[in-house]
Amino acid sequence: MYEDSEVGLDSNVAVKCSKCNFILPFSSNEKLNKQSTINLQFVCGMRVIRRVYSSAKKLCATLNIPCVTKGAYRLCEKKLLAPVTSTAKDGMNDATFQVLKALGINAGYYTLLDYKSFNIIRVSDSKRHSLPRSKSARKKIGPKERKNLIKYQSLKV
């Protein structure tokens, strides 16, 4: 048995028969799209405890295991960026709608005469930081804004 290659925490090992020279290669970890998942999981764990590459390197040195290279670490961070961002946004949206529900505000819903009760788009698109209540309270919805509000209407408060 000999180690064929090593990529961060993942090792590719091969077992060779001494009689017939048959070689059986295998990996120490499962692979997804020809890439080992252990390095990605390691980087995710380090980011959860709010540590960066230098701390990961020290941890691996303490445990006497090979560390992921800095380039591979950064690549794993970039792969984690989109799912972490979407998860954070979903969590913040859920928290926002829970607060709005507790306050009794139905944000983004249509009322009887095509008005919405809370004008999210106008407040967010405003160049000023605060709008007078008369300008932000009730605004007639146009066809373009109606399309933008479909996503708000589909969320149940």
mmCIF file of C-alpha atoms in Angstrom:
data_model
loop_
_atom_site.group_PDB
_atom_site.id
_atom_site.type_symbol
_atom_site.label_atom_id
_atom_site.label_comp_id
_atom_site.label_asym_id
_atom_site.label_seq_id
_atom_site.Cartn_x
_atom_site.Cartn_y
_atom_site.Cartn_z
ATOM 1 C CA MET A 1 0.000 0.000 0.000
ATOM 2 C CA TYR A 2 1.322 3.419 -0.931
ATOM 3 C CA GLU A 3 0.007 6.947 -1.060
ATOM 4 C CA ASP A 4 -0.562 8.025 -4.631
ATOM 5 C CA SER A 5 -1.385 11.707 -4.111
ATOM 6 C CA GLU A 6 -2.500 14.093 -1.437
ATOM 7 C CA VAL A 7 -4.822 17.068 -1.879
ATOM 8 C CA GLY A 8 -5.276 18.865 1.424
ATOM 9 C CA LEU A 9 -6.996 16.513 3.853
ATOM 10 C CA ASP A 10 -7.863 13.969 1.157
ATOM 11 C CA SER A 11 -5.435 11.209 0.212
ATOM 12 C CA ASN A 12 -5.509 8.900 -2.777
ATOM 13 C CA VAL A 13 -4.121 5.523 -1.798
ATOM 14 C CA ALA A 14 -3.313 2.508 -3.965
ATOM 15 C CA VAL A 15 -2.932 -1.104 -2.925
ATOM 16 C CA LYS A 16 -0.609 -3.148 -5.130
ATOM 17 C CA CYS A 17 -0.511 -6.931 -5.207
ATOM 18 C CA SER A 18 3.044 -8.265 -4.893
ATOM 19 C CA LYS A 19 2.298 -11.391 -6.962
ATOM 20 C CA CYS A 20 0.248 -10.178 -9.934
ATOM 21 C CA ASN A 21 0.960 -6.403 -9.847
ATOM 22 C CA PHE A 22 -2.764 -5.620 -9.664
ATOM 23 C CA ILE A 23 -3.330 -2.064 -8.422
ATOM 24 C CA LEU A 24 -6.502 -1.016 -6.590
ATOM 25 C CA PRO A 25 -6.694 2.777 -6.144
ATOM 26 C CA PHE A 26 -9.134 4.376 -3.714
ATOM 27 C CA SER A 27 -9.665 7.672 -1.966
ATOM 28 C CA SER A 28 -9.803 8.298 1.762
ATOM 29 C CA ASN A 29 -12.922 10.418 1.256
ATOM 30 C CA GLU A 30 -15.953 10.445 -1.024
ATOM 31 C CA LYS A 31 -15.812 12.699 -4.066
ATOM 32 C CA LEU A 32 -18.426 14.950 -5.614
ATOM 33 C CA ASN A 33 -17.795 16.031 -9.229
ATOM 34 C CA LYS A 34 -14.269 14.584 -9.026
ATOM 35 C CA GLN A 35 -13.441 16.773 -6.024
ATOM 36 C CA SER A 36 -13.156 15.644 -2.440
ATOM 37 C CA THR A 37 -15.735 17.018 -0.052
ATOM 38 C CA ILE A 38 -13.595 16.909 3.081
ATOM 39 C CA ASN A 39 -11.649 20.053 2.154
ATOM 40 C CA LEU A 40 -14.892 21.952 1.538
ATOM 41 C CA GLN A 41 -16.321 20.699 4.838
ATOM 42 C CA PHE A 42 -13.128 21.696 6.650
ATOM 43 C CA VAL A 43 -13.245 25.234 5.215
ATOM 44 C CA CYS A 44 -16.947 25.497 6.069
ATOM 45 C CA GLY A 45 -16.203 24.458 9.656
ATOM 46 C CA MET A 46 -13.423 27.005 9.936
ATOM 47 C CA ARG A 47 -15.727 29.744 8.623
ATOM 48 C CA VAL A 48 -18.470 28.743 11.085
ATOM 49 C CA ILE A 49 -16.091 29.288 14.015
ATOM 50 C CA ARG A 50 -14.923 32.534 12.331
ATOM 51 C CA ARG A 51 -11.356 31.457 11.637
ATOM 52 C CA VAL A 52 -9.265 32.032 8.517
ATOM 53 C CA TYR A 53 -6.494 30.192 6.675
ATOM 54 C CA SER A 54 -3.753 30.922 9.222
ATOM 55 C CA SER A 55 -5.837 29.318 11.988
ATOM 56 C CA ALA A 56 -6.605 26.338 9.739
ATOM 57 C CA LYS A 57 -2.892 25.896 9.087
ATOM 58 C CA LYS A 58 -2.116 26.006 12.824
ATOM 59 C CA LEU A 59 -4.903 23.513 13.570
ATOM 60 C CA CYS A 60 -3.623 21.068 10.959
ATOM 61 C CA ALA A 61 -0.056 21.461 12.231
ATOM 62 C CA THR A 62 -1.224 20.761 15.786
ATOM 63 C CA LEU A 63 -3.069 17.629 14.664
ATOM 64 C CA ASN A 64 -0.102 16.607 12.476
ATOM 65 C CA ILE A 65 -2.189 16.342 9.311
ATOM 66 C CA PRO A 66 -1.551 17.981 5.933
ATOM 67 C CA CYS A 67 -3.272 21.303 5.415
ATOM 68 C CA VAL A 68 -5.135 22.601 2.403
ATOM 69 C CA THR A 69 -3.092 25.026 0.315
ATOM 70 C CA LYS A 70 -3.992 28.698 0.484
ATOM 71 C CA GLY A 71 -5.258 28.707 -3.112
ATOM 72 C CA ALA A 72 -7.458 25.656 -2.500
ATOM 73 C CA TYR A 73 -8.731 27.239 0.727
ATOM 74 C CA ARG A 74 -9.733 30.415 -1.149
ATOM 75 C CA LEU A 75 -11.369 28.333 -3.894
ATOM 76 C CA CYS A 76 -13.432 26.478 -1.276
ATOM 77 C CA GLU A 77 -14.436 29.816 0.263
ATOM 78 C CA LYS A 78 -15.634 31.023 -3.144
ATOM 79 C CA LYS A 79 -17.655 27.817 -3.614
ATOM 80 C CA LEU A 80 -19.300 28.358 -0.239
ATOM 81 C CA LEU A 81 -20.137 32.018 -0.897
ATOM 82 C CA ALA A 82 -23.355 31.532 -2.905
ATOM 83 C CA PRO A 83 -25.042 28.939 -0.637
ATOM 84 C CA VAL A 84 -24.063 30.789 2.533
ATOM 85 C CA THR A 85 -25.327 34.088 1.112
ATOM 86 C CA SER A 86 -28.676 32.623 0.057
ATOM 87 C CA THR A 87 -29.102 30.909 3.437
ATOM 88 C CA ALA A 88 -28.346 34.152 5.258
ATOM 89 C CA LYS A 89 -30.786 36.104 3.076
ATOM 90 C CA ASP A 90 -33.535 33.530 3.632
ATOM 91 C CA GLY A 91 -32.958 33.643 7.381
ATOM 92 C CA MET A 92 -33.074 37.433 7.436
ATOM 93 C CA ASN A 93 -36.242 37.485 5.302
ATOM 94 C CA ASP A 94 -37.918 35.009 7.644
ATOM 95 C CA ALA A 95 -36.933 37.108 10.652
ATOM 96 C CA THR A 96 -38.198 40.270 8.952
ATOM 97 C CA PHE A 97 -41.580 38.745 8.165
ATOM 98 C CA GLN A 98 -41.877 37.388 11.715
ATOM 99 C CA VAL A 99 -41.318 40.903 13.065
ATOM 100 C CA LEU A 100 -43.805 42.360 10.571
ATOM 101 C CA LYS A 101 -46.334 39.705 11.555
ATOM 102 C CA ALA A 102 -45.818 40.475 15.237
ATOM 103 C CA LEU A 103 -46.393 44.170 14.515
ATOM 104 C CA GLY A 104 -49.469 43.412 12.425
ATOM 105 C CA ILE A 105 -48.063 44.773 9.151
ATOM 106 C CA ASN A 106 -48.908 42.958 5.921
ATOM 107 C CA ALA A 107 -45.969 44.006 3.765
ATOM 108 C CA GLY A 108 -46.335 43.623 0.031
ATOM 109 C CA TYR A 109 -49.951 42.500 -0.083
ATOM 110 C CA TYR A 110 -52.622 44.010 -2.309
ATOM 111 C CA THR A 111 -55.568 45.776 -0.769
ATOM 112 C CA LEU A 112 -58.991 46.242 -2.334
ATOM 113 C CA LEU A 113 -58.279 49.192 -4.617
ATOM 114 C CA ASP A 114 -54.879 48.072 -5.949
ATOM 115 C CA TYR A 115 -52.968 49.783 -3.166
ATOM 116 C CA LYS A 116 -50.410 48.114 -1.017
ATOM 117 C CA SER A 117 -50.307 48.703 2.701
ATOM 118 C CA PHE A 118 -46.545 49.126 3.026
ATOM 119 C CA ASN A 119 -44.554 50.517 0.118
ATOM 120 C CA ILE A 120 -41.313 48.505 0.248
ATOM 121 C CA ILE A 121 -40.119 49.287 -3.274
ATOM 122 C CA ARG A 122 -40.496 53.041 -2.997
ATOM 123 C CA VAL A 123 -38.726 53.159 0.367
ATOM 124 C CA SER A 124 -35.829 50.979 -0.837
ATOM 125 C CA ASP A 125 -35.439 52.872 -4.135
ATOM 126 C CA SER A 126 -35.512 56.275 -2.463
ATOM 127 C CA LYS A 127 -32.307 58.314 -2.569
ATOM 128 C CA ARG A 128 -33.190 59.883 0.744
ATOM 129 C CA HIS A 129 -32.851 57.865 3.914
ATOM 130 C CA SER A 130 -36.239 58.821 5.269
ATOM 131 C CA LEU A 131 -39.492 59.619 3.553
ATOM 132 C CA PRO A 132 -42.376 61.532 5.039
ATOM 133 C CA ARG A 133 -45.264 59.284 5.972
ATOM 134 C CA SER A 134 -47.494 60.907 3.350
ATOM 135 C CA LYS A 135 -45.121 59.885 0.527
ATOM 136 C CA SER A 136 -44.458 56.321 1.630
ATOM 137 C CA ALA A 137 -47.782 55.229 3.109
ATOM 138 C CA ARG A 138 -49.979 54.447 0.107
ATOM 139 C CA LYS A 139 -49.099 54.570 -3.561
ATOM 140 C CA LYS A 140 -51.045 53.263 -6.534
ATOM 141 C CA ILE A 141 -49.474 50.128 -8.004
ATOM 142 C CA GLY A 142 -48.558 50.159 -11.677
ATOM 143 C CA PRO A 143 -48.135 47.078 -13.915
ATOM 144 C CA LYS A 144 -44.329 47.076 -13.566
ATOM 145 C CA GLU A 145 -44.455 47.243 -9.785
ATOM 146 C CA ARG A 146 -47.148 44.561 -9.702
ATOM 147 C CA LYS A 147 -44.675 42.085 -11.245
ATOM 148 C CA ASN A 148 -42.079 42.984 -8.613
ATOM 149 C CA LEU A 149 -44.575 42.447 -5.822
ATOM 150 C CA ILE A 150 -45.541 38.931 -6.864
ATOM 151 C CA LYS A 151 -42.636 37.534 -4.881
ATOM 152 C CA TYR A 152 -43.772 39.459 -1.790
ATOM 153 C CA GLN A 153 -47.345 38.318 -2.246
ATOM 154 C CA SER A 154 -46.298 34.671 -2.448
ATOM 155 C CA LEU A 155 -44.612 34.863 0.958
ATOM 156 C CA LYS A 156 -47.085 34.051 3.694
ATOM 157 C CA VAL A 157 -46.875 36.308 6.721
#
